[in-house]
XYZ file of N, CA, C and O in Angstrom:
716
model
N 1.041 -1.104 0.359
C -0.105 0.199 -0.076
C 0.927 1.071 -0.316
O 1.922 1.052 0.556
N 0.725 2.180 -1.116
C 1.253 3.480 -0.789
C 0.407 4.918 -0.574
O -0.991 4.716 -0.897
N 0.785 5.578 0.210
C 0.369 6.822 0.653
C -0.051 7.915 -0.845
O 0.773 7.928 -1.383
N -0.956 8.098 -1.219
C -1.938 9.056 -2.206
C -1.980 10.421 -1.492
O -3.402 10.209 -1.073
N -1.323 11.627 -1.485
C -1.873 12.883 -0.911
C -2.772 12.929 -1.715
O -2.953 12.823 -2.897
N -4.051 13.346 -0.836
C -4.616 14.412 -1.659
C -4.786 15.661 -2.254
O -3.789 15.949 -2.730
N -5.780 16.092 -3.479
C -5.675 16.895 -4.017
C -6.818 17.036 -4.598
O -7.772 16.627 -4.683
N -7.244 17.892 -5.950
C -8.238 18.399 -6.930
C -7.993 17.811 -8.268
O -6.994 17.625 -8.579
N -9.041 17.342 -8.837
C -9.113 17.169 -10.060
C -10.793 17.232 -11.228
O -11.147 17.510 -10.351
N -10.292 17.246 -12.156
C -11.237 17.512 -12.965
C -11.915 16.143 -13.439
O -11.374 15.195 -14.057
N -13.004 15.257 -12.890
C -13.493 14.439 -13.306
C -14.796 13.983 -13.833
O -15.446 15.384 -14.180
N -14.880 13.255 -15.014
C -15.920 12.959 -15.801
C -16.000 13.792 -17.127
O -14.362 14.185 -17.162
N -17.076 13.448 -18.360
C -16.660 14.183 -19.033
C -18.137 14.878 -19.474
O -19.257 14.807 -19.607
N -17.668 15.869 -20.755
C -18.670 16.832 -21.007
C -19.526 17.252 -19.916
O -18.980 18.224 -18.655
N -20.981 16.980 -20.421
C -21.851 17.959 -18.901
C -21.728 17.540 -17.367
O -22.032 18.015 -16.824
N -21.202 15.983 -17.446
C -20.852 15.819 -16.381
C -19.243 15.729 -15.809
O -19.272 15.295 -14.742
N -18.954 16.876 -16.296
C -17.483 16.991 -16.018
C -17.603 17.790 -14.673
O -18.138 18.937 -14.563
N -16.721 17.852 -13.625
C -16.832 18.649 -12.216
C -15.207 18.371 -11.753
O -14.691 17.361 -12.336
N -15.255 19.446 -10.713
C -13.865 19.696 -9.828
C -14.532 18.249 -8.512
O -15.357 18.424 -7.884
N -13.357 17.575 -8.054
C -13.312 17.046 -7.195
C -12.228 16.620 -6.469
O -11.251 17.333 -6.909
N -12.520 16.939 -5.343
C -11.398 17.398 -4.182
C -11.305 15.353 -3.367
O -12.265 14.945 -3.252
N -10.179 15.160 -3.486
C -9.777 13.866 -2.675
C -9.077 13.901 -1.586
O -8.040 14.750 -1.784
N -9.234 13.249 -0.750
C -8.325 13.117 0.881
C -7.011 12.545 0.439
O -7.506 11.643 -0.694
N -6.503 12.512 1.656
C -5.200 11.348 0.967
C -5.417 9.913 1.024
O -7.164 10.212 2.180
N -5.595 9.005 0.562
C -5.414 7.800 1.332
C -4.497 6.809 0.948
O -3.427 6.948 0.373
N -5.119 5.344 0.658
C -3.484 4.758 0.715
C -3.915 3.930 -0.246
O -4.985 3.316 -0.637
N -3.485 3.144 -1.662
C -3.694 1.918 -2.527
C -2.734 1.303 -2.780
O -1.665 2.068 -2.626
N -2.785 0.296 -3.268
C -2.349 -0.767 -3.589
C -1.372 -0.566 -4.487
O -1.878 0.417 -5.305
N 0.260 -0.898 -4.650
C 0.926 -0.494 -5.558
C 0.315 -1.484 -7.143
O 1.238 -0.977 -8.174
N -0.189 -2.263 -6.646
C 0.144 -3.366 -8.218
C -1.733 -3.753 -7.869
O -2.028 -4.012 -6.736
N -2.073 -4.480 -9.018
C -3.230 -5.305 -9.118
C -3.434 -6.776 -7.914
O -2.386 -6.889 -7.687
N -4.149 -6.778 -7.254
C -4.742 -8.004 -6.702
C -4.142 -9.396 -7.921
O -5.250 -9.116 -9.275
N -3.094 -9.922 -7.531
C -2.799 -11.189 -8.593
C -3.872 -12.499 -8.064
O -4.753 -12.429 -7.502
N -3.869 -13.279 -8.853
C -4.890 -14.903 -9.086
C -4.117 -15.297 -7.784
O -4.413 -16.096 -6.864
N -2.866 -15.376 -7.354
C -2.720 -15.817 -6.007
C -2.631 -14.865 -5.135
O -3.224 -16.077 -4.084
N -3.214 -14.245 -4.774
C -3.066 -13.079 -3.497
C -5.120 -13.638 -3.625
O -5.534 -14.009 -2.483
N -5.851 -13.687 -4.816
C -7.081 -13.626 -5.196
C -7.801 -15.340 -4.613
O -8.514 -15.798 -3.787
N -6.352 -16.095 -4.641
C -6.475 -17.649 -4.316
C -6.426 -17.734 -3.739
O -7.060 -18.838 -2.490
N -5.443 -17.134 -2.571
C -5.551 -17.708 -1.067
C -6.915 -17.200 -0.611
O -7.331 -18.354 0.187
N -7.531 -16.424 -0.899
C -8.856 -15.860 -0.428
C -9.858 -17.010 -0.739
O -10.782 -17.522 0.016
N -9.810 -17.503 -2.201
C -10.566 -18.205 -2.382
C -10.519 -19.788 -1.220
O -11.177 -20.587 -0.699
N -9.497 -19.979 -1.606
C -9.437 -21.295 -0.536
C -9.370 -21.090 0.766
O -10.102 -22.014 2.029
N -9.452 -19.756 1.894
C -9.608 -19.736 3.244
C -11.024 -19.712 3.057
O -10.907 -19.795 4.012
N -11.737 -19.785 2.074
C -12.965 -19.234 2.394
C -13.838 -20.268 1.978
O -15.056 -20.421 1.700
N -13.047 -21.466 1.771
C -13.804 -22.270 1.036
C -14.596 -22.611 -0.234
O -15.028 -23.030 -0.743
N -13.775 -21.639 -0.972
C -14.561 -21.364 -2.193
C -13.552 -21.701 -3.696
O -13.759 -20.717 -4.331
N -12.508 -22.732 -3.285
C -11.455 -23.574 -4.481
C -11.688 -23.227 -5.454
O -11.502 -23.334 -6.904
N -13.462 -23.957 -5.824
C -13.830 -24.160 -7.118
C -14.083 -23.106 -7.789
O -13.894 -23.160 -9.294
N -14.006 -22.150 -7.525
C -14.184 -20.543 -8.158
C -13.177 -20.671 -9.107
O -12.791 -19.732 -9.721
N -11.942 -21.391 -8.196
C -11.032 -20.860 -9.105
C -10.622 -21.317 -10.847
O -10.559 -20.781 -11.979
N -11.186 -22.593 -11.156
C -11.644 -22.714 -12.605
C -12.890 -22.462 -12.826
O -12.594 -22.011 -14.389
N -13.686 -21.833 -12.563
C -14.828 -21.080 -13.045
C -14.370 -19.762 -13.188
O -15.322 -19.159 -14.509
N -13.683 -19.348 -12.756
C -12.765 -17.994 -12.997
C -12.286 -17.493 -13.786
O -11.748 -16.652 -14.450
N -10.860 -18.884 -14.529
C -10.289 -18.469 -15.157
C -10.517 -18.267 -16.202
O -11.121 -18.589 -17.182
N -9.574 -17.360 -16.732
C -9.580 -17.194 -18.562
C -9.190 -17.873 -18.911
O -8.960 -19.196 -18.905
N -9.606 -17.559 -20.400
C -9.062 -19.302 -21.458
C -7.863 -19.090 -21.384
O -7.095 -20.374 -22.055
N -6.967 -18.642 -21.418
C -5.473 -18.569 -21.451
C -4.972 -19.380 -20.414
O -3.708 -19.965 -19.800
N -5.325 -19.650 -19.478
C -5.469 -19.902 -17.754
C -4.889 -18.975 -16.603
O -4.929 -17.390 -17.115
N -4.672 -19.768 -15.570
C -4.361 -18.917 -14.367
C -2.556 -18.650 -13.881
O -2.403 -20.136 -14.400
N -2.366 -17.481 -13.630
C -0.986 -17.430 -13.849
C -0.652 -16.638 -12.478
O -1.487 -15.583 -12.160
N -0.198 -17.335 -11.342
C -0.159 -16.686 -10.166
C -0.033 -15.035 -9.709
O -0.706 -14.538 -9.061
N 1.280 -14.593 -10.613
C 1.691 -12.900 -10.684
C 0.754 -12.056 -11.665
O 1.509 -11.336 -11.929
N -0.296 -13.022 -12.146
C -0.992 -12.063 -13.265
C -2.370 -11.470 -12.473
O -2.456 -11.785 -10.926
N -2.451 -10.967 -13.026
C -4.175 -9.998 -12.104
C -5.319 -10.704 -12.367
O -4.980 -11.184 -13.749
N -5.745 -10.797 -11.370
C -7.232 -11.540 -11.163
C -8.578 -10.395 -12.231
O -7.838 -9.455 -12.599
N -9.325 -11.591 -12.804
C -10.056 -11.029 -13.608
C -10.874 -11.842 -13.648
O -11.001 -12.981 -13.239
N -12.204 -11.370 -14.373
C -13.778 -12.462 -13.878
C -13.736 -12.338 -12.660
O -14.982 -13.122 -12.486
N -14.176 -11.345 -12.048
C -14.939 -10.946 -11.146
C -15.485 -9.663 -11.035
O -15.048 -9.000 -11.468
N -16.513 -10.130 -10.114
C -17.473 -8.997 -10.157
C -17.454 -7.821 -8.811
O -16.223 -8.197 -8.029
N -17.730 -6.683 -8.988
C -17.661 -6.025 -7.751
C -18.169 -6.700 -6.498
O -17.691 -6.201 -5.283
N -19.420 -7.293 -6.494
C -19.710 -7.956 -5.311
C -18.294 -9.209 -4.853
O -17.777 -8.774 -3.658
N -18.020 -9.503 -5.775
C -16.435 -10.167 -5.204
C -15.184 -9.776 -4.844
O -14.895 -9.786 -3.995
N -15.072 -8.223 -5.465
C -13.805 -7.398 -4.734
C -14.226 -7.188 -3.404
O -13.281 -6.945 -2.392
N -15.501 -6.703 -3.131
C -15.889 -6.022 -2.070
C -15.648 -7.169 -0.708
O -15.054 -7.261 0.389
N -16.615 -8.538 -1.199
C -16.112 -9.558 -0.428
C -14.984 -10.118 -0.220
O -14.052 -9.831 1.028
N -13.420 -9.368 -0.913
C -12.309 -10.136 -0.528
C -12.109 -8.601 -0.254
O -10.809 -8.958 1.102
N -12.353 -7.706 -0.214
C -11.777 -6.937 0.639
C -12.089 -7.026 2.227
O -11.104 -6.845 3.106
N -13.083 -7.240 2.343
C -13.596 -7.519 3.927
C -12.598 -8.599 4.319
O -12.376 -8.613 5.661
N -12.598 -9.937 3.453
C -11.812 -10.798 3.722
C -10.326 -10.226 4.561
O -10.036 -11.047 5.773
N -9.690 -9.515 3.281
C -8.521 -9.044 3.723
C -8.215 -8.182 4.592
O -7.303 -8.362 5.474
N -9.319 -7.596 5.196
C -9.616 -6.415 6.703
C -9.499 -7.457 7.309
O -8.380 -7.671 8.409
N -10.823 -8.716 8.047
C -10.670 -9.873 8.911
C -9.388 -10.297 8.944
O -8.932 -10.839 10.020
N -8.498 -10.701 7.542
C -7.287 -11.845 8.390
C -6.582 -10.843 8.770
O -5.413 -11.044 9.374
N -6.055 -9.402 8.155
C -5.451 -8.139 8.823
C -5.438 -7.662 10.086
O -5.186 -7.213 10.469
N -6.782 -8.359 10.706
C -6.983 -7.567 12.160
C -7.707 -6.501 12.312
O -7.130 -5.473 12.994
N -8.478 -6.065 10.655
C -8.896 -4.585 10.330
C -10.480 -4.898 10.665
O -11.207 -5.748 10.027
N -11.284 -3.321 10.658
C -12.588 -3.808 10.768
C -12.908 -3.841 9.101
O -12.645 -2.740 7.715
N -13.701 -4.185 8.457
C -14.144 -4.317 7.758
C -15.157 -3.132 6.942
O -15.711 -2.754 7.914
N -14.913 -3.050 5.764
C -15.776 -1.665 5.578
C -16.705 -1.764 4.790
O -17.318 -0.868 4.301
N -17.346 -3.024 4.421
C -18.908 -3.012 4.430
C -19.131 -4.140 4.685
O -19.293 -5.157 5.438
N -20.742 -3.601 5.127
C -21.943 -4.772 5.499
C -22.418 -5.141 4.240
O -22.543 -4.679 3.251
N -22.367 -6.838 4.378
C -23.072 -7.010 2.653
C -24.609 -8.045 3.149
O -24.387 -8.902 4.107
N -25.453 -7.287 2.756
C -26.661 -8.164 2.809
C -27.354 -9.178 1.481
O -27.351 -8.492 0.909
N -26.733 -9.550 1.774
C -27.659 -11.101 0.891
C -28.726 -11.813 0.966
O -29.190 -12.180 -0.381
N -29.384 -11.443 1.713
C -30.442 -12.364 1.880
C -31.886 -11.650 1.302
O -33.087 -11.965 1.167
N -31.271 -10.335 1.126
C -32.793 -9.413 0.418
C -32.336 -8.688 -1.148
O -31.137 -8.258 -0.917
N -32.831 -8.277 -1.524
C -32.417 -7.437 -2.962
C -32.311 -5.929 -2.409
O -33.123 -5.254 -1.432
N -31.670 -5.014 -2.969
C -31.742 -3.596 -2.737
C -32.598 -2.907 -3.701
O -32.511 -2.660 -5.053
N -33.785 -2.308 -3.223
C -34.495 -2.258 -3.970
C -34.532 -0.693 -5.017
O -35.204 -0.394 -5.757
N -33.302 -0.338 -4.371
C -32.915 1.421 -5.016
C -31.764 0.676 -6.417
O -31.824 1.702 -6.769
N -31.445 -0.518 -6.271
C -30.587 -0.342 -7.587
C -31.534 -1.326 -8.719
O -32.117 -2.572 -8.738
N -31.246 -0.303 -9.728
C -32.303 -0.522 -10.812
C -31.345 -1.162 -12.243
O -32.161 -1.295 -12.812
N -30.096 -1.788 -11.618
C -29.617 -2.336 -13.130
C -30.251 -3.075 -13.281
O -29.720 -4.320 -12.566
N -30.633 -3.574 -14.693
C -31.124 -4.947 -14.999
C -30.451 -6.121 -15.164
O -30.479 -6.828 -15.408
N -28.641 -5.609 -15.036
C -27.767 -6.684 -15.090
C -27.351 -6.874 -14.149
O -26.305 -7.872 -14.193
N -27.480 -6.661 -13.023
C -27.364 -6.958 -11.735
C -28.330 -8.074 -11.026
O -29.267 -7.634 -10.535
N -27.919 -9.571 -11.428
C -28.588 -10.328 -10.663
C -28.834 -10.457 -9.128
O -29.743 -10.990 -8.652
N -27.499 -10.099 -8.640
C -27.833 -10.390 -7.316
C -28.415 -9.296 -6.255
O -29.265 -9.806 -5.583
N -28.235 -7.893 -6.342
C -28.905 -6.390 -5.931
C -28.512 -7.073 -4.470
O -29.843 -6.710 -4.092
N -27.214 -7.281 -3.336
C -27.202 -7.311 -2.581
C -27.193 -5.890 -1.572
O -26.927 -5.168 -2.747
N -27.559 -6.161 -0.574
C -27.417 -4.615 0.113
C -25.793 -4.567 0.620
O -26.030 -5.189 1.586
N -25.246 -3.315 0.046
C -24.279 -2.900 0.513
C -24.096 -1.989 1.249
O -23.996 -1.193 0.872
N -23.836 -1.958 2.806
C -23.430 -0.708 3.429
C -22.359 -0.101 3.790
O -21.526 -1.408 4.347
N -21.333 0.672 2.722
C -20.469 1.246 3.164
C -19.927 1.750 4.658
O -21.004 2.558 5.676
N -19.271 1.285 5.712
C -18.627 1.882 6.520
C -17.211 2.390 6.515
O -16.252 2.420 6.916
N -17.833 3.723 6.353
C -16.471 4.940 6.248
C -15.744 5.223 6.971
O -14.559 5.318 6.981
N -16.149 5.001 8.658
C -15.021 5.032 9.668
C -14.156 4.011 9.609
O -13.052 3.854 10.616
N -14.289 2.431 8.880
C -13.885 1.274 9.352
C -12.391 1.956 8.792
O -11.894 2.212 7.853
N -11.255 0.712 9.579
C -10.138 1.487 8.696
C -9.652 -0.205 7.929
O -7.843 -0.628 7.867
N -10.451 -0.938 7.616
C -10.179 -2.134 6.588
C -10.415 -1.490 5.272
O -10.094 -0.712 4.806
N -9.774 -2.868 4.513
C -9.275 -2.497 2.595
C -11.027 -2.175 2.416
O -11.956 -2.904 2.307
N -10.686 -1.102 1.200
C -11.977 -0.924 0.521
C -10.979 -0.604 -0.720
O -10.716 -0.385 -1.162
N -12.567 -0.664 -1.927
C -11.931 0.092 -2.844
C -12.419 1.466 -3.095
O -13.031 1.854 -2.311
N -11.523 1.873 -4.247
C -11.542 3.237 -4.184
C -12.353 3.863 -4.579
O -13.464 2.963 -5.494
N -12.970 4.731 -4.709
C -14.315 5.469 -5.002
C -13.771 6.249 -6.186
O -12.371 6.181 -6.745
N -14.516 6.492 -7.241
C -14.375 6.869 -8.653
C -13.378 8.122 -8.233
O -12.293 8.099 -9.276
N -13.724 8.833 -7.820
C -12.685 10.336 -8.075
C -10.920 9.669 -7.281
O -9.936 10.067 -7.919
N -11.279 8.628 -6.124
C -10.227 8.131 -5.769
C -9.299 7.576 -7.381
O -7.992 7.644 -7.331
N -9.517 6.584 -7.700
C -9.556 6.084 -8.809
C -8.623 7.408 -9.691
O -7.602 6.426 -10.264
N -9.775 7.787 -10.331
C -9.068 8.290 -11.624
C -7.758 9.473 -11.242
O -7.472 9.534 -11.828
N -8.094 10.049 -9.284
C -7.064 10.558 -9.418
C -5.645 9.992 -9.246
O -4.974 10.457 -9.768
N -5.508 8.687 -8.651
C -4.259 8.143 -8.742
C -4.238 7.390 -10.196
O -2.730 7.653 -10.447
N -4.960 7.255 -10.962
C -4.626 6.896 -12.217
C -4.179 7.537 -13.048
O -2.982 7.718 -13.890
N -4.553 9.275 -12.763
C -3.842 10.488 -12.891
C -2.240 10.422 -12.697
O -1.609 11.638 -13.300
N -2.197 9.916 -11.531
C -0.789 10.373 -10.944
C -0.576 11.121 -9.848
O 0.363 11.687 -9.305
N -2.320 11.288 -8.978
C -2.270 11.904 -8.350
C -1.395 13.871 -8.533
O -1.754 14.322 -9.300
N -1.127 14.228 -7.205
C -0.954 15.485 -7.172
C 0.515 16.093 -8.126
O 0.741 17.179 -8.546
N 0.856 14.709 -8.668
C 2.352 14.584 -9.256
C 2.440 14.453 -10.577
O 3.357 13.500 -11.255
N 1.179 14.736 -11.540
C 0.884 14.417 -12.888
C 1.517 14.564 -13.994
O 1.951 14.131 -14.999
N 2.655 15.343 -13.418
C 4.029 16.097 -14.246
C 3.377 16.066 -15.347
O 4.320 16.417 -16.610
N 2.128 16.753 -15.945
C 1.553 17.241 -16.978
C 1.622 15.820 -17.908
O 1.025 15.714 -18.743
N 1.695 14.229 -17.757
C 1.608 13.509 -18.541
C 0.152 13.091 -18.276
O -0.787 13.292 -17.591
N 0.046 12.403 -19.042
C -1.312 12.061 -20.578
C -1.458 10.651 -19.547
O -3.059 10.589 -18.850
N -1.060 9.866 -19.122
C -0.961 8.372 -18.576
C -0.010 8.917 -17.295
O 1.137 9.479 -17.099
N -0.680 7.996 -15.979
C 0.019 8.160 -14.712
C 2.078 7.800 -14.848
O 1.837 6.523 -15.401
N 2.246 8.671 -15.068
C 3.903 8.347 -14.967
C 4.445 8.745 -16.498
O 5.661 8.162 -16.861
N 3.400 8.616 -17.967
C 4.764 8.660 -18.908
C 3.334 9.110 -19.507
O 2.081 8.968 -19.686
N 3.583 9.699 -21.072
C 2.854 10.100 -21.810
C 2.908 8.681 -23.270
O 2.085 8.893 -23.982
N 3.346 7.628 -22.980
C 3.613 6.708 -24.035
C 2.938 5.344 -22.599
O 3.122 5.076 -22.012
N 1.735 5.278 -23.619
C 0.606 3.828 -23.315
C 1.311 2.496 -23.033
O 1.615 2.482 -21.606
N 2.533 2.728 -23.884
C 3.071 1.258 -23.741
C 3.911 1.456 -22.257
O 4.672 -0.046 -22.027
N 4.612 2.361 -22.356
C 5.643 2.039 -20.754
C 4.505 1.471 -19.694
O 5.239 1.429 -18.490
N 3.215 2.079 -19.468
C 2.521 2.319 -18.566
C 1.515 1.188 -18.510
O 0.692 0.875 -17.259
N 1.382 0.612 -19.332
C 0.175 -0.247 -19.612
C -0.152 -1.745 -20.394
O 0.275 -1.258 -21.992
N -0.428 -2.346 -20.271
C -1.167 -3.316 -21.239
C -2.811 -3.318 -21.476
O -3.491 -2.762 -20.571
N -2.867 -3.265 -22.769
C -4.013 -2.555 -23.315
C -4.177 -3.505 -25.187
O -2.850 -4.511 -25.556
N -5.408 -3.970 -25.808
C -5.022 -4.545 -26.903
C -3.766 -4.706 -28.013
O -3.967 -5.611 -28.464
N -3.167 -3.381 -28.368
C -2.488 -3.581 -29.266
C -1.056 -4.114 -28.970
O 0.051 -4.552 -29.424
N -0.993 -4.592 -27.232
C 0.209 -4.734 -27.227
C 0.221 -6.446 -26.130
O 1.366 -6.757 -25.525
N -0.843 -6.264 -25.680
C -1.112 -7.608 -24.771
C -1.362 -8.760 -25.039
O -1.373 -9.981 -24.763
N -1.319 -9.350 -26.766
C -1.908 -10.364 -27.463
C -3.076 -10.967 -26.719
O -3.142 -11.988 -26.651
N -4.197 -10.119 -26.278
C -5.303 -10.964 -25.949
C -5.088 -12.031 -24.293
O -6.200 -12.579 -24.070
N -3.692 -11.490 -23.733
C -4.776 -12.191 -22.814
C -3.708 -11.572 -21.328
O -2.988 -9.926 -21.493
N -3.612 -11.231 -19.985
C -2.805 -10.818 -19.119
C -1.506 -10.873 -18.801
O -0.734 -11.719 -19.663
N -0.669 -9.796 -18.498
C 0.793 -9.831 -17.807
C 0.892 -9.636 -16.530
O 0.255 -9.474 -15.895
N 2.173 -10.242 -16.161
C 2.620 -10.016 -14.737
C 2.207 -9.049 -14.240
O 2.887 -8.284 -15.074
N 1.978 -8.434 -12.588
C 2.237 -7.277 -12.866
C 3.685 -7.092 -12.279
O 4.108 -7.974 -12.329
N 3.618 -5.622 -12.024
C 4.507 -5.149 -11.735
C 5.616 -5.275 -13.295
O 7.175 -4.365 -13.147
N 5.204 -5.380 -14.542
C 6.109 -5.070 -15.845
C 6.045 -4.209 -15.966
O 7.362 -3.888 -16.645
N 5.462 -2.875 -16.224
C 5.219 -1.622 -16.793
C 5.603 -0.800 -15.980
O 5.567 -1.330 -14.760
N 5.723 0.429 -15.921
C 5.576 1.524 -15.148
C 4.646 1.961 -13.950
O 3.771 1.458 -14.603
N 5.059 2.330 -12.583
C 3.966 1.857 -12.064
C 3.022 3.213 -11.998
O 2.994 4.285 -12.818
N 1.597 2.420 -11.975
C 0.512 3.094 -11.667
C -0.390 2.670 -10.604
O 0.350 2.170 -9.551
N -1.177 2.491 -9.941
C -1.738 2.383 -9.153
C -3.010 1.756 -9.226
O -4.378 1.852 -10.151
N -3.780 0.623 -8.510
C -5.065 -0.364 -8.428
C -5.524 -0.990 -7.311
O -4.379 -0.706 -5.962
N -6.290 -1.674 -7.499
C -7.095 -2.050 -6.687
C -7.024 -1.972 -4.946
O -8.186 -0.583 -5.788
N -7.294 -2.342 -4.158
C -7.930 -1.848 -3.014
C -7.429 -0.347 -2.047
O -5.760 -0.676 -1.931
N -8.343 0.003 -1.407
C -7.843 0.852 -0.687
C -7.866 1.095 1.103
O -8.913 0.923 0.794
N -7.221 1.845 1.430
C -7.525 1.805 3.246
C -7.623 3.241 3.402
O -7.215 3.687 2.982
């Protein structure tokens, strides 16, 4: 986890563009890997999910985890918080549907209540994610966090050969859970 000093940034596009202020926060310096997520699945007796979630090119321990939902991510954050002796950042109610959730593509619609005062792991907010992805207060005018050359900082359609790559091979940016 690395400290991201707070600051301001323009987020959104067009009519939705707005100035956002972000307080200081901590964020993982690498994405969650299959090894990290696999440990969670084994610890919670869900190891069968490894084969269910595996991409067609297979699972590689040092590669970023893929094929997980937002719900999977918050459950992972809560588990990691508990394993670290921290307060979970979310209360998750699976027994009833969230009547405020109008997303037709969300079949689960669990009731998720964030606990902002908790000291456990959580997902970054939209503004935190965008702020960190742009390099935080130290953007240095780069188009991407740390560079103007996307090949230096990221894997994408044109350079990834249709699969993930080990984390940490590119110049640092930020992702994963924040505390």
